[in-house]
Structure formats: structure tokens, C-alpha cells
mmCIF file of C-alpha atoms in Angstrom:
data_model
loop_
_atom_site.group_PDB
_atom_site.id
_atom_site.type_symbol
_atom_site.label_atom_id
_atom_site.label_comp_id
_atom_site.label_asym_id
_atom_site.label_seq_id
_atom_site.Cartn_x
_atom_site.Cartn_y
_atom_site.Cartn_z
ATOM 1 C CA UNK A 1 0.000 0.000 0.000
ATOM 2 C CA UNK A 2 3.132 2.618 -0.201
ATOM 3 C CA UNK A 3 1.700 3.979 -3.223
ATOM 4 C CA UNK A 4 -1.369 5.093 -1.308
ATOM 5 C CA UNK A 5 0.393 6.628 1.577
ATOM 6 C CA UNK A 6 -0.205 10.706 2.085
ATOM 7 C CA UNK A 7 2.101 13.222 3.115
ATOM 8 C CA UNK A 8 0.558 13.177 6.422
ATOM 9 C CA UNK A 9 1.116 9.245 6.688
ATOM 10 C CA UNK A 10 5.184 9.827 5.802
ATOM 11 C CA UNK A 11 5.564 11.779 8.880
ATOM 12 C CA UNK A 12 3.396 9.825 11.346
ATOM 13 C CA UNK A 13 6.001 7.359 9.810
ATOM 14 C CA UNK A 14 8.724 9.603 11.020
ATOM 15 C CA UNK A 15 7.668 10.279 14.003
ATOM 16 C CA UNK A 16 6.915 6.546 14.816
ATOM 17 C CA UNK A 17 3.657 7.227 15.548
ATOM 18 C CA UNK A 18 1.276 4.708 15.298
ATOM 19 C CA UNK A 19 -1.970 5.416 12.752
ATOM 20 C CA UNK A 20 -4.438 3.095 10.829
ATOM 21 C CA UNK A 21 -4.618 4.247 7.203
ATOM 22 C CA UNK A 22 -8.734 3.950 5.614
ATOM 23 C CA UNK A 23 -9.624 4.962 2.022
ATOM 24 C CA UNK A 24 -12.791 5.372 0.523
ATOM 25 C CA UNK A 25 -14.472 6.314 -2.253
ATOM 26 C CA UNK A 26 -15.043 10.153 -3.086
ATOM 27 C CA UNK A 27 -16.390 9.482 -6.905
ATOM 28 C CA UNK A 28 -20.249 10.460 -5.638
ATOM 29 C CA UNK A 29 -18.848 13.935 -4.315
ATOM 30 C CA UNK A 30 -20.051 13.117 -1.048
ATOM 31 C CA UNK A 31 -16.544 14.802 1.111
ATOM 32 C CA UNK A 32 -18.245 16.216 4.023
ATOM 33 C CA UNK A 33 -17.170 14.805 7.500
ATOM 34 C CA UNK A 34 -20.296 13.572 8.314
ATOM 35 C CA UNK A 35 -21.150 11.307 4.729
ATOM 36 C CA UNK A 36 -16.929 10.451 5.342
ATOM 37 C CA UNK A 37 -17.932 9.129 8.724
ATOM 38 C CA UNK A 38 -20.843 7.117 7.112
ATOM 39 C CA UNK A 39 -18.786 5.427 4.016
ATOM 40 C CA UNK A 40 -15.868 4.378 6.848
ATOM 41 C CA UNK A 41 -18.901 2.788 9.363
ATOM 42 C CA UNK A 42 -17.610 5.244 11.835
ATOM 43 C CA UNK A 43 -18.888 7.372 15.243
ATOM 44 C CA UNK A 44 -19.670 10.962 13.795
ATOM 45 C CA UNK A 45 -17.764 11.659 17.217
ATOM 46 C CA UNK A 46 -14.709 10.257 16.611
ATOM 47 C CA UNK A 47 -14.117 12.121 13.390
ATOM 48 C CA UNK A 48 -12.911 15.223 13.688
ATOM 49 C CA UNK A 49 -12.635 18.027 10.645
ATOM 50 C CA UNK A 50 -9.921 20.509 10.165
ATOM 51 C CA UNK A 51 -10.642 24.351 10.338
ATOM 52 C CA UNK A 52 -8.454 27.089 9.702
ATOM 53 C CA UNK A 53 -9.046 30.821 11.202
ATOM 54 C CA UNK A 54 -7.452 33.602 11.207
ATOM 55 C CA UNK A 55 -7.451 35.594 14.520
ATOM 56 C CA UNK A 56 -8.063 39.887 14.759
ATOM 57 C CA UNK A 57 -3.889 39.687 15.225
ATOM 58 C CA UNK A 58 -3.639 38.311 11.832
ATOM 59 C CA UNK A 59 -2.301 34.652 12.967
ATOM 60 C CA UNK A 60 -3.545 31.785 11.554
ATOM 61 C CA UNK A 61 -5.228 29.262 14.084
ATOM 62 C CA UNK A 62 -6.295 25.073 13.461
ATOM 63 C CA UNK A 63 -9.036 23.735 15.218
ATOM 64 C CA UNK A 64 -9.830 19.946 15.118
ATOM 65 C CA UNK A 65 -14.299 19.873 15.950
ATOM 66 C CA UNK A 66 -16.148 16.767 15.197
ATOM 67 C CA UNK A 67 -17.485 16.681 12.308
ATOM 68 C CA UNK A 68 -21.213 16.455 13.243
ATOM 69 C CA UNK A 69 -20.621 19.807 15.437
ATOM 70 C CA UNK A 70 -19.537 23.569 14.643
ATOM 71 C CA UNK A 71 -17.030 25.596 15.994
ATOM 72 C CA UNK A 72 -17.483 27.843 18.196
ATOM 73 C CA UNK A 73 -15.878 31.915 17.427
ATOM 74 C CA UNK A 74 -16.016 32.949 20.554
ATOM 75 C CA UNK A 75 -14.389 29.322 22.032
ATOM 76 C CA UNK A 76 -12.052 29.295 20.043
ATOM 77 C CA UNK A 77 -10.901 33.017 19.958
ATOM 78 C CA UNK A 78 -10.279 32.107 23.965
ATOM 79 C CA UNK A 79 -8.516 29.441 23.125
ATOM 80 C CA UNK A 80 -6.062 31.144 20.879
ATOM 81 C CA UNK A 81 -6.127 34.017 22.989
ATOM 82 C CA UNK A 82 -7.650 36.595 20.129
ATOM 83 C CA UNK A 83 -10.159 39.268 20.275
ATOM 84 C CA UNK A 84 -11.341 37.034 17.689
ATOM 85 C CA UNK A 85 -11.311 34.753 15.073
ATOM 86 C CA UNK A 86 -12.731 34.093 11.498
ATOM 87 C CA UNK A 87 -13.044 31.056 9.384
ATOM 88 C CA UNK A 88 -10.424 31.686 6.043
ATOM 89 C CA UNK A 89 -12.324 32.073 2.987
ATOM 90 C CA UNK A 90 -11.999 28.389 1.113
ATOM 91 C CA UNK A 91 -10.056 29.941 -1.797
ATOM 92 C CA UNK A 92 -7.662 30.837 0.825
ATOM 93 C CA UNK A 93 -7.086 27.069 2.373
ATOM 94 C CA UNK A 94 -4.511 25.935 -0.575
ATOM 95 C CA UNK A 95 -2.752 28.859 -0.084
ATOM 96 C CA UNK A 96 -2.208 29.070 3.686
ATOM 97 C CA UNK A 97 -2.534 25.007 4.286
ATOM 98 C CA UNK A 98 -1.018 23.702 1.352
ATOM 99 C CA UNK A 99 -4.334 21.697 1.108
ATOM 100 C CA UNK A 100 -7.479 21.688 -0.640
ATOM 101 C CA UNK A 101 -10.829 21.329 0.498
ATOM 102 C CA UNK A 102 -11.934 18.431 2.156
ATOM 103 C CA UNK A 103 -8.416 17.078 2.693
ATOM 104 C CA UNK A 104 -6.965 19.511 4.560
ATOM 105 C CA UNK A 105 -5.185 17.946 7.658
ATOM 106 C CA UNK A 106 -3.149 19.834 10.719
ATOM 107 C CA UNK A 107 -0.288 17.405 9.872
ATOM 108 C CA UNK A 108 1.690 18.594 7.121
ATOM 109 C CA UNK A 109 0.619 22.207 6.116
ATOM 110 C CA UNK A 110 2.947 24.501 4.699
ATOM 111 C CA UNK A 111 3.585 26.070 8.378
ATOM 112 C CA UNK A 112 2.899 24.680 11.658
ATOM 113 C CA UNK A 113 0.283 26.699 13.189
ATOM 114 C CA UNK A 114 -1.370 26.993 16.621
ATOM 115 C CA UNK A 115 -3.398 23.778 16.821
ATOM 116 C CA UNK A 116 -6.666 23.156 19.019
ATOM 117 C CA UNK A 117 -7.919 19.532 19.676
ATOM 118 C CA UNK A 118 -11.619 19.609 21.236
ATOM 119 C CA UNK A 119 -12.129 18.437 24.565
ATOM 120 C CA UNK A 120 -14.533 15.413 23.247
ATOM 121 C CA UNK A 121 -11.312 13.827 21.189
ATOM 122 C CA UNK A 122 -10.319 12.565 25.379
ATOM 123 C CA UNK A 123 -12.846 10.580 25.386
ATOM 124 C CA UNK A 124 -11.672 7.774 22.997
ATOM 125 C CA UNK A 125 -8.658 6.086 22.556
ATOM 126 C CA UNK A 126 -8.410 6.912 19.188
ATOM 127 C CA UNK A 127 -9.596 9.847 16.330
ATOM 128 C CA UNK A 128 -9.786 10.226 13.010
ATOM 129 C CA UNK A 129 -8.502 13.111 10.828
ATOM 130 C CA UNK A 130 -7.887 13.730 7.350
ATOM 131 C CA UNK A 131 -5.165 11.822 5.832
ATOM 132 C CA UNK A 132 -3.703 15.061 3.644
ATOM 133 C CA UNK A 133 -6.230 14.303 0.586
ATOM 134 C CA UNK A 134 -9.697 13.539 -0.218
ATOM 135 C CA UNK A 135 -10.067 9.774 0.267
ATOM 136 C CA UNK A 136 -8.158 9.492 3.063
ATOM 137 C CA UNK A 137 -8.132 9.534 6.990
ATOM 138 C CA UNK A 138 -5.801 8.251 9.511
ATOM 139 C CA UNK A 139 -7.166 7.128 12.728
ATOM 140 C CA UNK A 140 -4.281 7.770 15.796
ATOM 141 C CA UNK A 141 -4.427 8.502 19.464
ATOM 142 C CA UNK A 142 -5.016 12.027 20.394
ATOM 143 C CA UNK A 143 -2.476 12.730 22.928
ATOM 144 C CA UNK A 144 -0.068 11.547 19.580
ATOM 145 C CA UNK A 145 -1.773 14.297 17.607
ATOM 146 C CA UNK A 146 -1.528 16.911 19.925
ATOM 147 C CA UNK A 147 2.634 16.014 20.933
ATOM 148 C CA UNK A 148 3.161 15.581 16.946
ATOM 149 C CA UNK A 149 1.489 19.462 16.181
ATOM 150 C CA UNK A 150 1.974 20.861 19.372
ATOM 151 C CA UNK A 151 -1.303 21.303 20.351
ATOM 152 C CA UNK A 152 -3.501 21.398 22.917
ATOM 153 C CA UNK A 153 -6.999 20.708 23.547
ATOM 154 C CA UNK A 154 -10.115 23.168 24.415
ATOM 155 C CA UNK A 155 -13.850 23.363 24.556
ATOM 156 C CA UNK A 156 -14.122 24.750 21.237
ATOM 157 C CA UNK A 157 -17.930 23.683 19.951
ATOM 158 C CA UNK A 158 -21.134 25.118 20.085
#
């Protein structure tokens, strides 16, 4: 399965950090975390979608929320320490991230930015994220996310 691996599976690699690599299909245009949780017979809860803000200081913030929940402005402006934040426009994500919509993961963009797990991700032993491209998620232990980004988790949903 090398040929399949992502960016972001390279440097779990790395890192020695263990992940379980799942694919699926994308043809139907169905990308949202919620139909991705579906197609992988997964908890909505364990499957956490990657946002990028930008904060009233101009710095660029990640926040990890499940995907069946929305983030929370005012949360996670706390959380970063802002006035406050905004989502980035989407034709902004490539060019900040390095990404493109609906694979955009907080492993592997083109800068390491502030990352924020959500406070549910503690209770399981393991949650998914996007594997770097549509198609893909790895599934990992949080505590390895946050030590791997250098990130920390808050209440960050609505």
C-alpha cells in the first residue's frame, strides 16, 4: 500500500507514531465529514474536521471539531487568545494550508500553526482526521496528535 500513503502518513512514519490508514471512495462527491464518517462505518464523534481561522492579530489558528458539530468563534478566539477569530475564505485554504478542500489535515501544512484539539477527542482512545487528501483519513491517538502538532486541547464547539 506505499503507493497510497499521504504526506501526512510519511511523517506519522517519522515520528513513529502509530496510525491506521482507511480509504474510501469520493467518486459520488459526497466529502463532508459527516457522509466520510458514514462510508468508513464510523462514530460521527470520533471524526474530527480541520478548520483554519485567522485571529483579529492576523495569525492563523487550526481547530480539530467533530465533524457532526460547529465551531465555536467565541471558544475558540479564547482558546487562541484573540479578540477574535474568522473562518479563512476556502479559496484561501490551498494557499495558507497547502491543502485543498476536504483534505486539509493539521499534519503537514505549509507552516505549523497553533493547533486546538476539542475536549470530546479525550474521550476515545483513538480519532480520526484527514489523511492530507480527499479519500483518506488516519485514525491515531489524540495525545499523539496533539505532541506531533503541538497542540492542545479546548472546549471549542457550540
Amino acid at each position: 500500500m506505499a503507493e497510497n500513503k499521504t504526506n501526512v502518513m510519511r511523517i506519522l512514519d517519522r515520528a513513529k507514531i502509530p496510525y491506521t490508514a482507511h480509504f474510501y471512495g469520493h467518486e459520488d462527491g459526497q466529502i463532508d465529514g459527516v457522509s466520510v464518517a458514514g462510508k468508513l462505518g464510523q462514530d460521527p464523534r470520533r471524526v474530527f474536521k480541520t478548520l483554519v481561522t485567522k485571529g483579529s492579530s492576523g495569525t492563523y489558528r487550526v481547530f480539530e471539531v467533530p465533524v457532526e458539530k460547529e465551531l465555536d468563534l467565541k471558544k475558540a478566539a479564547k482558546a487562541a487568545g484573540e479578540k477574535s477569530v474568522s473562518m479563512i475564505h476556502v479559496n484561501e485554504i490551498n494557499v495558507v494550508t497547502g491543502y485543498i478542500r476536504g483534505g486539509c489535515s493539521p499534519i503537514g501544512m505549509k507552516k505549523q500553526f497553533s493547533t486546538f484539539l476539542d475536549d470530546s477527542a479525550r474521550e476515545f482512545q483513538t480519532v480520526m482526521i484527514s489523511g492530507g487528501r480527499i479519500g483518506a483519513q488516519v485514525e491515531l491517538n489524540p495525545e499523539d496528535l496533539l505532541q506531533l502538532v503541538r497542540g492542545s486541547y479546548a472546549s471549542l464547539t457550540l
